[in-house]
mmCIF file of C-alpha atoms in Angstrom:
data_model
loop_
_atom_site.group_PDB
_atom_site.id
_atom_site.type_symbol
_atom_site.label_atom_id
_atom_site.label_comp_id
_atom_site.label_asym_id
_atom_site.label_seq_id
_atom_site.Cartn_x
_atom_site.Cartn_y
_atom_site.Cartn_z
ATOM 1 C CA LYS A 1 31.740 -48.718 -26.840
ATOM 2 C CA VAL A 2 29.513 -50.431 -24.271
ATOM 3 C CA ALA A 3 31.389 -52.016 -21.377
ATOM 4 C CA THR A 4 28.683 -52.901 -18.846
ATOM 5 C CA PRO A 5 25.120 -54.261 -18.858
ATOM 6 C CA ALA A 6 23.911 -50.985 -17.337
ATOM 7 C CA GLY A 7 25.603 -49.037 -20.136
ATOM 8 C CA LEU A 8 23.993 -51.187 -22.823
ATOM 9 C CA GLU A 9 20.588 -50.860 -21.185
ATOM 10 C CA ALA A 10 20.891 -47.071 -20.907
ATOM 11 C CA MET A 11 21.941 -46.737 -24.559
ATOM 12 C CA VAL A 12 19.060 -48.874 -25.833
ATOM 13 C CA LEU A 13 16.411 -47.200 -23.665
ATOM 14 C CA LYS A 14 17.429 -43.814 -25.072
ATOM 15 C CA ARG A 15 16.603 -45.042 -28.561
ATOM 16 C CA ILE A 16 13.560 -47.202 -27.891
ATOM 17 C CA ASN A 17 10.437 -46.055 -26.079
ATOM 18 C CA ILE A 18 9.400 -48.765 -23.612
ATOM 19 C CA LYS A 19 6.018 -48.048 -22.029
ATOM 20 C CA GLU A 20 4.063 -49.685 -19.214
ATOM 21 C CA GLY A 21 3.405 -53.334 -19.994
ATOM 22 C CA ASP A 22 6.274 -53.638 -22.486
ATOM 23 C CA PHE A 23 9.421 -55.673 -21.898
ATOM 24 C CA LEU A 24 12.664 -55.829 -23.829
ATOM 25 C CA PHE A 25 15.120 -58.736 -24.149
ATOM 26 C CA LEU A 26 18.669 -57.794 -25.188
ATOM 27 C CA GLU A 27 21.198 -60.329 -26.458
ATOM 28 C CA TRP A 28 24.762 -59.458 -25.422
ATOM 29 C CA PRO A 29 27.581 -61.962 -26.009
ATOM 30 C CA LYS A 30 29.791 -60.296 -23.372
ATOM 31 C CA LEU A 31 27.326 -60.957 -20.558
ATOM 32 C CA LYS A 32 28.808 -63.004 -17.700
ATOM 33 C CA GLU A 33 25.451 -64.237 -16.424
ATOM 34 C CA GLU A 34 23.199 -66.430 -18.531
ATOM 35 C CA ILE A 35 20.262 -64.046 -18.012
ATOM 36 C CA LEU A 36 20.386 -60.737 -16.126
ATOM 37 C CA LEU A 37 17.039 -59.228 -15.138
ATOM 38 C CA THR A 38 17.408 -55.500 -14.385
ATOM 39 C CA SER A 39 15.242 -53.164 -12.321
ATOM 40 C CA ASP A 40 13.789 -51.619 -15.485
ATOM 41 C CA ARG A 41 11.744 -53.245 -18.261
ATOM 42 C CA THR A 42 14.730 -55.100 -19.703
ATOM 43 C CA ALA A 43 16.588 -58.385 -19.410
ATOM 44 C CA LEU A 44 19.953 -59.206 -20.948
ATOM 45 C CA PHE A 45 20.931 -62.704 -22.057
ATOM 46 C CA LYS A 46 24.074 -64.135 -23.569
ATOM 47 C CA SER A 47 24.057 -65.930 -26.894
ATOM 48 C CA SER A 48 24.267 -69.382 -25.314
ATOM 49 C CA ALA A 49 21.262 -68.840 -23.012
ATOM 50 C CA GLU A 50 18.649 -71.573 -23.209
ATOM 51 C CA THR A 51 15.258 -70.720 -24.639
ATOM 52 C CA ALA A 52 13.593 -72.399 -21.654
ATOM 53 C CA SER A 53 15.284 -69.928 -19.306
ATOM 54 C CA ILE A 54 14.008 -66.949 -21.290
ATOM 55 C CA VAL A 55 10.498 -68.435 -21.264
ATOM 56 C CA THR A 56 10.770 -68.847 -17.484
ATOM 57 C CA VAL A 57 11.660 -65.166 -17.045
ATOM 58 C CA LEU A 58 8.743 -64.104 -19.206
ATOM 59 C CA ALA A 59 6.106 -66.479 -17.792
ATOM 60 C CA SER A 60 7.076 -66.636 -14.112
ATOM 61 C CA LEU A 61 8.450 -63.158 -13.398
ATOM 62 C CA ILE A 62 7.293 -60.675 -16.032
ATOM 63 C CA LEU A 63 3.786 -61.907 -16.913
ATOM 64 C CA GLN A 64 3.329 -64.060 -13.780
ATOM 65 C CA VAL A 65 0.957 -66.339 -15.645
ATOM 66 C CA ASN A 66 0.186 -68.638 -12.713
ATOM 67 C CA LYS A 67 -0.854 -65.739 -10.471
ATOM 68 C CA ILE A 68 -3.113 -64.339 -13.186
ATOM 69 C CA LYS A 69 -4.706 -67.758 -13.712
ATOM 70 C CA SER A 70 -5.271 -67.955 -9.961
ATOM 71 C CA ALA A 71 -6.961 -64.528 -9.966
ATOM 72 C CA MET A 72 -9.294 -65.665 -12.755
ATOM 73 C CA ASP A 73 -10.136 -68.959 -11.045
ATOM 74 C CA ASP A 74 -13.799 -69.329 -10.095
ATOM 75 C CA GLU A 75 -12.742 -70.641 -6.687
ATOM 76 C CA SER A 76 -10.396 -67.719 -5.999
ATOM 77 C CA LYS A 77 -11.324 -65.685 -2.927
ATOM 78 C CA ARG A 78 -8.464 -63.235 -3.262
ATOM 79 C CA THR A 79 -9.364 -59.725 -2.101
ATOM 80 C CA PRO A 80 -8.793 -57.153 -4.864
ATOM 81 C CA VAL A 81 -6.516 -54.175 -4.381
ATOM 82 C CA GLN A 82 -8.491 -51.565 -2.475
ATOM 83 C CA PRO A 83 -8.856 -47.970 -3.768
ATOM 84 C CA GLU A 84 -7.830 -46.506 -0.386
ATOM 85 C CA TYR A 85 -5.352 -47.613 2.281
ATOM 86 C CA ASP A 86 -4.138 -46.221 5.582
ATOM 87 C CA ILE A 87 -0.442 -46.908 6.203
ATOM 88 C CA VAL A 88 0.242 -46.551 9.940
ATOM 89 C CA VAL A 89 3.807 -46.619 11.301
ATOM 90 C CA SER A 90 3.792 -47.228 15.063
ATOM 91 C CA VAL A 91 6.843 -47.130 17.334
ATOM 92 C CA LEU A 92 6.367 -49.088 20.569
ATOM 93 C CA ASN A 93 8.677 -48.022 23.403
ATOM 94 C CA THR A 94 7.897 -50.665 25.996
ATOM 95 C CA ARG A 95 9.819 -49.013 28.827
ATOM 96 C CA PRO A 96 10.204 -45.224 28.472
ATOM 97 C CA ASP A 97 11.401 -45.117 32.084
ATOM 98 C CA MET A 98 14.348 -47.293 31.057
ATOM 99 C CA MET A 99 14.956 -46.174 27.463
ATOM 100 C CA ASP A 100 14.996 -42.724 25.906
ATOM 101 C CA VAL A 101 14.563 -43.610 22.238
ATOM 102 C CA LYS A 102 15.126 -40.782 19.768
ATOM 103 C CA TRP A 103 13.727 -40.862 16.248
ATOM 104 C CA ASP A 104 11.783 -38.454 14.061
ATOM 105 C CA VAL A 105 9.480 -41.140 12.711
ATOM 106 C CA LYS A 106 7.314 -38.644 10.837
ATOM 107 C CA LEU A 107 10.290 -37.230 8.927
ATOM 108 C CA ALA A 108 11.639 -40.710 8.192
ATOM 109 C CA ALA A 109 8.238 -41.819 6.870
ATOM 110 C CA GLU A 110 7.976 -38.748 4.642
ATOM 111 C CA MET A 111 11.517 -39.249 3.287
ATOM 112 C CA TYR A 112 11.296 -42.977 2.571
ATOM 113 C CA ILE A 113 7.715 -44.251 2.567
ATOM 114 C CA GLY A 114 6.190 -41.149 0.938
ATOM 115 C CA PRO A 115 8.226 -41.387 -2.303
ATOM 116 C CA PHE A 116 7.661 -45.160 -2.401
ATOM 117 C CA LEU A 117 3.886 -44.722 -2.155
ATOM 118 C CA ASP A 118 3.978 -42.002 -4.816
ATOM 119 C CA LYS A 119 5.459 -44.518 -7.252
ATOM 120 C CA ILE A 120 2.747 -47.115 -6.598
ATOM 121 C CA SER A 121 -0.253 -44.773 -6.460
ATOM 122 C CA LEU A 122 -1.783 -45.643 -9.836
ATOM 123 C CA MET A 123 -4.160 -48.214 -8.334
ATOM 124 C CA SER A 124 -4.680 -46.895 -4.799
ATOM 125 C CA ASN A 125 -4.516 -43.760 -2.699
ATOM 126 C CA TYR A 126 -2.518 -43.985 0.514
ATOM 127 C CA THR A 127 -2.810 -42.024 3.746
ATOM 128 C CA LEU A 128 0.434 -42.164 5.728
ATOM 129 C CA LYS A 129 0.263 -41.859 9.522
ATOM 130 C CA THR A 130 2.815 -42.212 12.320
ATOM 131 C CA GLN A 131 2.549 -42.582 16.074
ATOM 132 C CA TRP A 132 4.502 -43.397 19.244
ATOM 133 C CA ARG A 133 3.110 -45.732 21.884
ATOM 134 C CA TYR A 134 4.615 -45.853 25.368
ATOM 135 C CA GLU A 135 4.297 -48.365 28.208
ATOM 136 C CA ALA A 136 3.325 -50.831 25.510
ATOM 137 C CA HIS A 137 4.832 -53.868 27.177
ATOM 138 C CA PHE A 138 3.096 -57.229 27.008
ATOM 139 C CA GLU A 139 3.948 -60.832 27.758
ATOM 140 C CA PHE A 140 4.584 -63.673 25.343
ATOM 141 C CA PRO A 141 6.475 -66.981 25.625
ATOM 142 C CA MET A 142 10.263 -66.682 25.352
ATOM 143 C CA GLN A 143 13.349 -68.529 26.530
ATOM 144 C CA GLN A 144 16.702 -67.235 27.754
ATOM 145 C CA ILE A 145 19.708 -68.492 25.778
ATOM 146 C CA ILE A 146 23.250 -68.151 27.148
ATOM 147 C CA ASP A 147 25.750 -66.813 24.600
ATOM 148 C CA ASP A 148 29.156 -65.118 24.379
ATOM 149 C CA SER A 149 27.859 -61.598 23.723
ATOM 150 C CA PRO A 150 28.824 -58.660 25.990
ATOM 151 C CA ILE A 151 25.538 -59.128 27.820
ATOM 152 C CA GLY A 152 25.998 -62.897 28.144
ATOM 153 C CA ARG A 153 22.583 -63.973 26.869
ATOM 154 C CA HIS A 154 19.688 -63.328 24.535
ATOM 155 C CA TYR A 155 16.029 -64.305 24.464
ATOM 156 C CA ALA A 156 14.448 -66.661 21.950
ATOM 157 C CA MET A 157 10.928 -66.222 20.621
ATOM 158 C CA ALA A 158 9.389 -68.975 18.493
ATOM 159 C CA GLU A 159 7.757 -68.154 15.156
ATOM 160 C CA ASN A 160 4.449 -69.621 16.323
ATOM 161 C CA VAL A 161 4.233 -66.802 18.887
ATOM 162 C CA PHE A 162 3.676 -64.205 16.140
ATOM 163 C CA PRO A 163 -0.167 -64.357 16.163
ATOM 164 C CA HIS A 164 -0.262 -63.896 19.956
ATOM 165 C CA MET A 165 2.200 -61.017 19.690
ATOM 166 C CA ILE A 166 0.099 -59.291 17.030
ATOM 167 C CA THR A 167 -3.050 -59.673 19.129
ATOM 168 C CA ALA A 168 -1.265 -58.068 22.083
ATOM 169 C CA ILE A 169 0.128 -55.262 19.912
ATOM 170 C CA GLU A 170 -3.291 -54.445 18.447
ATOM 171 C CA LYS A 171 -4.604 -53.681 21.917
ATOM 172 C CA LYS A 172 -1.864 -51.065 22.361
ATOM 173 C CA LEU A 173 -2.325 -49.243 19.068
ATOM 174 C CA GLY A 174 -5.513 -47.315 19.777
ATOM 175 C CA ASN A 175 -8.577 -47.209 17.589
ATOM 176 C CA GLY A 176 -8.350 -44.878 14.614
ATOM 177 C CA ILE A 177 -11.594 -43.872 12.918
ATOM 178 C CA SER A 178 -11.321 -44.874 9.271
ATOM 179 C CA ASN A 179 -13.275 -46.915 6.753
ATOM 180 C CA ASN A 180 -10.102 -47.747 4.841
ATOM 181 C CA PRO A 181 -8.173 -50.993 5.245
ATOM 182 C CA VAL A 182 -5.115 -50.430 7.439
ATOM 183 C CA ILE A 183 -1.576 -51.697 6.956
ATOM 184 C CA HIS A 184 0.251 -51.667 10.298
ATOM 185 C CA LEU A 185 4.030 -51.213 10.312
ATOM 186 C CA ILE A 186 5.262 -51.793 13.861
ATOM 187 C CA ILE A 187 8.702 -50.986 15.254
ATOM 188 C CA TYR A 188 8.779 -52.910 18.535
ATOM 189 C CA ILE A 189 11.560 -51.944 20.966
ATOM 190 C CA PRO A 190 11.963 -54.580 23.703
ATOM 191 C CA SER A 191 13.361 -53.474 27.043
ATOM 192 C CA CYS A 192 16.874 -54.402 28.171
ATOM 193 C CA HIS A 193 15.313 -57.021 30.459
ATOM 194 C CA ILE A 194 14.432 -59.185 27.433
ATOM 195 C CA SER A 195 16.884 -57.827 24.883
ATOM 196 C CA PRO A 196 18.312 -58.846 22.516
ATOM 197 C CA LEU A 197 15.199 -60.675 21.353
ATOM 198 C CA ARG A 198 15.718 -63.181 18.537
ATOM 199 C CA VAL A 199 13.303 -65.230 16.462
ATOM 200 C CA TYR A 200 13.744 -69.004 16.287
ATOM 201 C CA LYS A 201 12.254 -71.614 13.978
ATOM 202 C CA SER A 202 10.380 -74.645 15.271
ATOM 203 C CA ASN A 203 13.503 -76.788 14.722
ATOM 204 C CA GLY A 204 15.482 -74.656 17.177
ATOM 205 C CA GLU A 205 17.492 -72.724 14.584
ATOM 206 C CA LYS A 206 17.609 -68.943 14.314
ATOM 207 C CA ALA A 207 15.133 -67.651 11.758
ATOM 208 C CA SER A 208 17.597 -65.035 10.542
ATOM 209 C CA ASN A 209 21.136 -63.798 11.006
ATOM 210 C CA GLU A 210 20.140 -60.242 10.186
ATOM 211 C CA LYS A 211 20.930 -57.466 12.632
ATOM 212 C CA ILE A 212 17.263 -56.419 12.744
ATOM 213 C CA GLU A 213 14.646 -59.163 12.727
ATOM 214 C CA SER A 214 11.092 -58.862 11.460
ATOM 215 C CA PHE A 215 8.062 -60.793 10.305
ATOM 216 C CA ILE A 216 5.025 -60.192 8.102
ATOM 217 C CA SER A 217 1.396 -61.021 8.810
ATOM 218 C CA PRO A 218 -0.536 -60.993 5.500
ATOM 219 C CA ASN A 219 -3.577 -58.678 5.368
ATOM 220 C CA TRP A 220 -2.494 -57.043 8.640
ATOM 221 C CA GLY A 221 1.034 -55.674 8.489
ATOM 222 C CA SER A 222 4.489 -56.361 9.840
ATOM 223 C CA VAL A 223 6.562 -56.142 13.007
ATOM 224 C CA ILE A 224 10.205 -55.081 13.206
ATOM 225 C CA ILE A 225 12.067 -56.025 16.386
ATOM 226 C CA TYR A 226 14.520 -53.198 17.071
ATOM 227 C CA ASN A 227 16.732 -54.287 19.965
ATOM 228 C CA PRO A 228 18.545 -51.597 21.997
ATOM 229 C CA PRO A 229 22.354 -51.588 21.553
ATOM 230 C CA VAL A 230 23.848 -54.488 23.530
ATOM 231 C CA ASN A 231 26.584 -52.348 25.091
ATOM 232 C CA LEU A 232 24.011 -49.883 26.447
ATOM 233 C CA CYS A 233 21.911 -52.679 27.918
ATOM 234 C CA ALA A 234 25.038 -54.130 29.530
ATOM 235 C CA LYS A 235 25.691 -50.713 31.064
ATOM 236 C CA TYR A 236 22.085 -50.465 32.249
ATOM 237 C CA ASN A 237 22.342 -53.855 33.927
ATOM 238 C CA GLU A 238 25.326 -52.525 35.897
ATOM 239 C CA ASP A 239 24.120 -49.112 37.060
ATOM 240 C CA GLN A 240 20.342 -49.195 36.356
ATOM 241 C CA LYS A 241 20.561 -45.753 34.750
ATOM 242 C CA LYS A 242 18.314 -44.755 31.861
ATOM 243 C CA ILE A 243 19.889 -45.294 28.449
ATOM 244 C CA THR A 244 19.555 -43.107 25.352
ATOM 245 C CA PHE A 245 19.915 -44.227 21.750
ATOM 246 C CA ASP A 246 18.780 -43.318 18.223
ATOM 247 C CA ILE A 247 16.887 -45.453 15.737
ATOM 248 C CA ILE A 248 18.770 -45.539 12.427
ATOM 249 C CA SER A 249 16.216 -44.577 9.777
ATOM 250 C CA LYS A 250 17.959 -46.252 6.843
ATOM 251 C CA ASP A 251 18.195 -49.632 8.583
ATOM 252 C CA VAL A 252 14.509 -49.648 9.536
ATOM 253 C CA MET A 253 13.086 -48.097 6.381
ATOM 254 C CA GLN A 254 14.780 -50.552 4.026
ATOM 255 C CA ILE A 255 12.896 -53.320 5.797
ATOM 256 C CA ILE A 256 9.629 -51.362 5.900
ATOM 257 C CA LEU A 257 9.705 -50.632 2.161
ATOM 258 C CA PHE A 258 10.238 -54.318 1.449
ATOM 259 C CA HIS A 259 7.353 -55.177 3.777
ATOM 260 C CA ILE A 260 5.005 -52.708 2.063
ATOM 261 C CA GLY A 261 5.835 -54.258 -1.299
ATOM 262 C CA LYS A 262 5.125 -57.750 0.035
ATOM 263 C CA LEU A 263 1.930 -56.774 1.866
ATOM 264 C CA LEU A 264 0.523 -55.099 -1.250
ATOM 265 C CA ASP A 265 1.697 -58.049 -3.369
ATOM 266 C CA ILE A 266 3.958 -55.855 -5.480
ATOM 267 C CA HIS A 267 7.285 -57.534 -4.757
ATOM 268 C CA SER A 268 7.510 -60.862 -6.505
ATOM 269 C CA ASP A 269 8.751 -64.096 -5.006
ATOM 270 C CA HIS A 270 11.986 -64.300 -6.962
ATOM 271 C CA ILE A 271 12.531 -67.973 -6.263
ATOM 272 C CA VAL A 272 12.448 -69.624 -9.674
ATOM 273 C CA SER A 273 12.479 -73.411 -9.643
ATOM 274 C CA GLY A 274 15.913 -74.628 -10.722
ATOM 275 C CA ASN A 275 17.166 -71.014 -10.943
ATOM 276 C CA HIS A 276 17.707 -71.444 -14.748
ATOM 277 C CA GLY A 277 20.793 -69.225 -14.560
ATOM 278 C CA ILE A 278 18.662 -66.158 -13.841
ATOM 279 C CA THR A 279 20.231 -63.261 -11.921
ATOM 280 C CA ILE A 280 18.152 -60.325 -10.676
ATOM 281 C CA THR A 281 19.834 -57.010 -9.935
ATOM 282 C CA ASP A 282 19.388 -55.385 -6.531
ATOM 283 C CA ILE A 283 16.973 -52.484 -6.106
ATOM 284 C CA GLU A 284 18.914 -49.215 -6.057
ATOM 285 C CA GLN A 285 16.015 -46.767 -5.866
ATOM 286 C CA ILE A 286 13.136 -46.025 -3.485
ATOM 287 C CA GLY A 287 10.366 -47.942 -5.149
ATOM 288 C CA PRO A 288 9.762 -51.382 -6.616
ATOM 289 C CA ARG A 289 11.412 -52.660 -9.754
ATOM 290 C CA VAL A 290 9.635 -51.234 -12.791
ATOM 291 C CA TRP A 291 8.743 -54.661 -14.202
ATOM 292 C CA GLU A 292 7.472 -55.736 -10.785
ATOM 293 C CA TYR A 293 5.032 -52.851 -10.677
ATOM 294 C CA ASP A 294 3.930 -53.538 -14.253
ATOM 295 C CA ALA A 295 3.218 -57.138 -13.242
ATOM 296 C CA PHE A 296 1.309 -55.877 -10.206
ATOM 297 C CA LEU A 297 -0.814 -53.553 -12.376
ATOM 298 C CA ARG A 298 -1.579 -56.392 -14.768
ATOM 299 C CA ARG A 299 -2.569 -58.796 -11.975
ATOM 300 C CA ALA A 300 -4.628 -56.148 -10.178
ATOM 301 C CA THR A 301 -6.414 -55.254 -13.420
ATOM 302 C CA VAL A 302 -7.289 -58.889 -14.120
ATOM 303 C CA ASN A 303 -8.420 -59.308 -10.514
ATOM 304 C CA TYR A 304 -10.629 -56.211 -10.795
ATOM 305 C CA ILE A 305 -12.151 -57.430 -14.056
ATOM 306 C CA THR A 306 -12.875 -60.844 -12.540
ATOM 307 C CA THR A 307 -14.334 -59.377 -9.345
ATOM 308 C CA VAL A 308 -16.522 -56.814 -11.135
ATOM 309 C CA THR A 309 -17.823 -59.468 -13.525
ATOM 310 C CA ARG A 310 -18.792 -61.704 -10.603
ATOM 311 C CA THR A 311 -20.396 -58.791 -8.745
ATOM 312 C CA LEU A 312 -22.535 -57.799 -11.742
ATOM 313 C CA GLN A 313 -23.508 -61.435 -12.303
ATOM 314 C CA SER A 314 -24.518 -61.697 -8.644
ATOM 315 C CA LEU A 315 -26.668 -58.573 -8.988
ATOM 316 C CA ILE A 316 -28.350 -59.963 -12.098
ATOM 317 C CA GLN A 317 -29.015 -63.264 -10.330
ATOM 318 C CA LEU A 318 -30.325 -61.450 -7.255
ATOM 319 C CA LEU A 319 -32.758 -59.338 -9.271
ATOM 320 C CA ALA A 320 -33.911 -62.389 -11.215
ATOM 321 C CA ASP A 321 -34.550 -64.440 -8.082
ATOM 322 C CA ILE A 322 -36.150 -61.725 -5.933
ATOM 323 C CA LYS A 323 -38.812 -59.939 -7.964
ATOM 324 C CA TYR A 324 -39.775 -57.280 -5.423
ATOM 325 C CA ILE A 325 -36.384 -55.506 -5.373
ATOM 326 C CA LEU A 326 -36.471 -52.138 -7.132
ATOM 327 C CA ILE A 327 -33.368 -50.336 -8.373
ATOM 328 C CA ASN A 328 -33.182 -46.582 -7.910
ATOM 329 C CA ASP A 329 -31.465 -44.232 -10.354
ATOM 330 C CA ASP A 330 -28.183 -44.107 -8.389
ATOM 331 C CA VAL A 331 -27.813 -47.884 -8.342
ATOM 332 C CA GLY A 332 -28.748 -48.127 -12.016
ATOM 333 C CA GLU A 333 -26.161 -45.498 -12.923
ATOM 334 C CA ALA A 334 -23.478 -47.297 -10.875
ATOM 335 C CA ILE A 335 -24.250 -50.595 -12.628
ATOM 336 C CA ASN A 336 -24.068 -48.954 -16.062
ATOM 337 C CA GLN A 337 -20.764 -47.261 -15.203
ATOM 338 C CA ALA A 338 -19.304 -50.522 -13.917
ATOM 339 C CA HIS A 339 -20.298 -52.334 -17.122
ATOM 340 C CA GLU A 340 -19.028 -49.597 -19.445
ATOM 341 C CA ASN A 341 -15.708 -49.274 -17.620
ATOM 342 C CA ILE A 342 -15.099 -53.009 -17.439
ATOM 343 C CA VAL A 343 -15.637 -53.302 -21.201
ATOM 344 C CA LYS A 344 -13.085 -50.506 -21.757
ATOM 345 C CA ALA A 345 -10.659 -52.135 -19.310
ATOM 346 C CA LYS A 346 -10.784 -55.399 -21.262
ATOM 347 C CA GLU A 347 -10.251 -53.586 -24.563
ATOM 348 C CA PHE A 348 -7.211 -51.666 -23.309
ATOM 349 C CA LEU A 349 -5.754 -54.746 -21.613
ATOM 350 C CA ALA A 350 -6.008 -56.668 -24.894
ATOM 351 C CA LYS A 351 -4.021 -53.838 -26.534
ATOM 352 C CA ASN A 352 -1.422 -53.892 -23.705
ATOM 353 C CA GLU A 353 -2.447 -50.349 -22.714
ATOM 354 C CA LEU A 354 -1.748 -51.178 -19.083
ATOM 355 C CA LEU A 355 -2.269 -47.735 -17.540
ATOM 356 C CA LYS A 356 -5.642 -47.149 -19.187
ATOM 357 C CA ALA A 357 -6.755 -50.717 -18.508
ATOM 358 C CA SER A 358 -5.920 -50.448 -14.807
ATOM 359 C CA GLU A 359 -7.612 -47.045 -14.539
ATOM 360 C CA PHE A 360 -10.913 -48.213 -16.052
ATOM 361 C CA ALA A 361 -10.815 -51.486 -14.102
ATOM 362 C CA ARG A 362 -10.377 -49.559 -10.867
ATOM 363 C CA MET A 363 -13.315 -47.252 -11.679
ATOM 364 C CA ALA A 364 -15.449 -50.270 -12.581
ATOM 365 C CA TYR A 365 -14.645 -51.899 -9.244
ATOM 366 C CA VAL A 366 -15.605 -48.777 -7.284
ATOM 367 C CA SER A 367 -18.915 -48.488 -9.179
ATOM 368 C CA SER A 368 -19.786 -52.174 -8.802
ATOM 369 C CA GLU A 369 -19.123 -52.125 -5.053
ATOM 370 C CA LYS A 370 -21.212 -48.959 -4.729
ATOM 371 C CA ALA A 371 -24.110 -50.635 -6.518
ATOM 372 C CA PHE A 372 -23.901 -53.956 -4.716
ATOM 373 C CA PHE A 373 -23.734 -52.471 -1.220
ATOM 374 C CA ASP A 374 -26.188 -49.619 -1.769
ATOM 375 C CA ALA A 375 -28.333 -49.046 1.322
ATOM 376 C CA SER A 376 -31.588 -49.136 -0.654
ATOM 377 C CA LEU A 377 -30.842 -52.634 -1.978
ATOM 378 C CA LEU A 378 -29.865 -53.923 1.439
ATOM 379 C CA GLU A 379 -33.016 -52.439 2.944
ATOM 380 C CA GLN A 380 -35.240 -54.193 0.403
ATOM 381 C CA LEU A 381 -33.275 -57.414 0.709
ATOM 382 C CA TYR A 382 -33.607 -57.635 4.484
ATOM 383 C CA PHE A 383 -36.969 -55.854 4.856
ATOM 384 C CA PRO A 384 -39.211 -56.583 1.858
ATOM 385 C CA ASP A 385 -42.738 -55.106 1.922
ATOM 386 C CA GLU A 386 -44.441 -58.268 3.125
ATOM 387 C CA GLN A 387 -41.980 -58.530 6.014
ATOM 388 C CA LYS A 388 -42.396 -54.889 7.010
ATOM 389 C CA TYR A 389 -45.935 -55.618 8.175
ATOM 390 C CA ALA A 390 -44.642 -58.391 10.402
ATOM 391 C CA VAL A 391 -41.952 -56.065 11.753
ATOM 392 C CA TYR A 392 -44.111 -53.001 12.418
ATOM 393 C CA ILE A 393 -47.519 -54.464 13.419
ATOM 394 C CA PRO A 394 -46.291 -55.486 16.912
ATOM 395 C CA LEU A 395 -45.104 -51.903 17.407
ATOM 396 C CA PHE A 396 -48.423 -50.290 16.427
ATOM 397 C CA LEU A 397 -50.764 -52.898 17.927
ATOM 398 C CA PRO A 398 -50.740 -51.445 21.486
ATOM 399 C CA ILE A 399 -51.638 -48.038 20.052
ATOM 400 C CA MET A 400 -54.337 -49.365 17.719
ATOM 401 C CA VAL A 401 -56.305 -51.241 20.429
ATOM 402 C CA PRO A 402 -57.497 -48.053 22.255
ATOM 403 C CA VAL A 403 -58.263 -46.440 18.891
ATOM 404 C CA VAL A 404 -60.449 -49.371 17.797
ATOM 405 C CA LEU A 405 -62.248 -49.437 21.175
ATOM 406 C CA SER A 406 -62.876 -45.693 20.923
ATOM 407 C CA LEU A 407 -64.386 -46.109 17.460
ATOM 408 C CA ALA A 408 -66.688 -48.845 18.806
ATOM 409 C CA MET A 409 -67.843 -46.584 21.654
ATOM 410 C CA ILE A 410 -68.521 -43.713 19.241
ATOM 411 C CA LYS A 411 -70.553 -45.996 16.977
ATOM 412 C CA LYS A 412 -72.597 -47.269 19.951
ATOM 413 C CA TYR A 413 -73.228 -43.669 21.106
ATOM 414 C CA TYR A 414 -74.702 -42.622 17.746
ATOM 415 C CA LEU A 415 -76.820 -45.783 17.454
ATOM 416 C CA ASN A 416 -78.429 -45.149 20.880
ATOM 417 C CA ARG A 417 -79.405 -41.545 20.067
#
C-alpha cells in the first residue's frame, strides 16, 4: 500500500521506463497538494486539479516553451552553451595578517562541484580549478550601520556596487592562460574592520536575511560574502590578536552549486504566475533536478540548431557575395559535417531522442564554428588578392628602385659597346 508521494513515484518508476525527454503525470486522490512536481521526471496531481495548472507545469516548467521560442527568434543574440568551460573557485583572504582562514578548497570542490559537473557533462566539458588569493583587499562604497549585535555594528553595501566590486576582484585573480570561457566562483572574506558586510537594496532594505550573502553576475560568475564569525571579530577588536576560523564547506557549496546551475541556465526560475497550486520538491541530491536538466538539454539543442543554421546561412551568403574566396578541403569538410549533424539533430529531436539530438547538435556547432572562423577564410576576407598588392608594394618598392636602376645601367653599358 502506497502511503507517500515518494513511495508512489518509486513504485511507478520501477515498472515504467522513463528516458531523457519523457515526463510522467500521476493522478493520486490522496495528494495534499494540487500538483506536486518532484525532482525526477514525474509530477503528481490530485483528482480535483485544474487542467490549466497541469498545462502550466508542462509548458512553463517542463518544456519551457517561451524560452525555446526566444532561442529560435531571429532577433535572439543568446550565446549558445559552449563545448568547454573553466570553473575557477577563488578564495580571497583580504587580510591574512589578521585572519588565519582554514579550508581545503580543492577537496571541497572535488567533493561537491565535481559530482555536480559530472551530472551535467552531456553538453560541455568542464575543467575545475581552485586558488587562494591573499592581500586581496580593495575599496568600494559602504556605510556603517549601528545594530544590537555583539560587535555593535555592521556595514551596508548597495546592490549597485556589484559591478565595481567585480571589476576590483578581477584585478586580483591573476591571468590564467585558457581559450575556454571562464565561470568565476568567488568566496570573498572581508576583514573584521568591515565585517559583517551586508547587502542592501536601493530602497534601504536588506537584500537577504540569509547567514551567507551572495550575488550573481551573468556571463561572469558569482561572489559569496563569507563574513568572519562575529564573536571572533569582537575579540580581535579588543586585543588585536590574529583570529583563526574554518570555512564550512556545506554552507558555501550549497550556494555555489545553485550559482553554477543559474549561470549555466540549468536551474529554472520556478516563479509561476499565479502559482496555480504548484509545489516543487526541494533538491536532495548533488545535481539539478532531472526534469530541469532535460529542459536544459532541449533548450541547448534548439539553440545549437538555430545558431548552426544561421552560421551556415551566413557562410553561403558570404561566398555568394564575395566571389574570390576559395574554400579549402578542411573548411569544406567542416561545413559538410555541420550540415549532416544538424539534420540528424533535428530528426532525433522530432523523435524526442534528447540525448542523441543534443550530441549531434553539439558536434554540428563545433564544426560550424571551425568552418566560419577558419584562418584561411579570414585571411582571404581581410586580404584578398587585389588588396595584397596594395599591402606589399610599399614594402618592396624601396628594394625594387635600386634593382631597376641597375638594370638600366646594364642596358646602357651593352648599348655603348
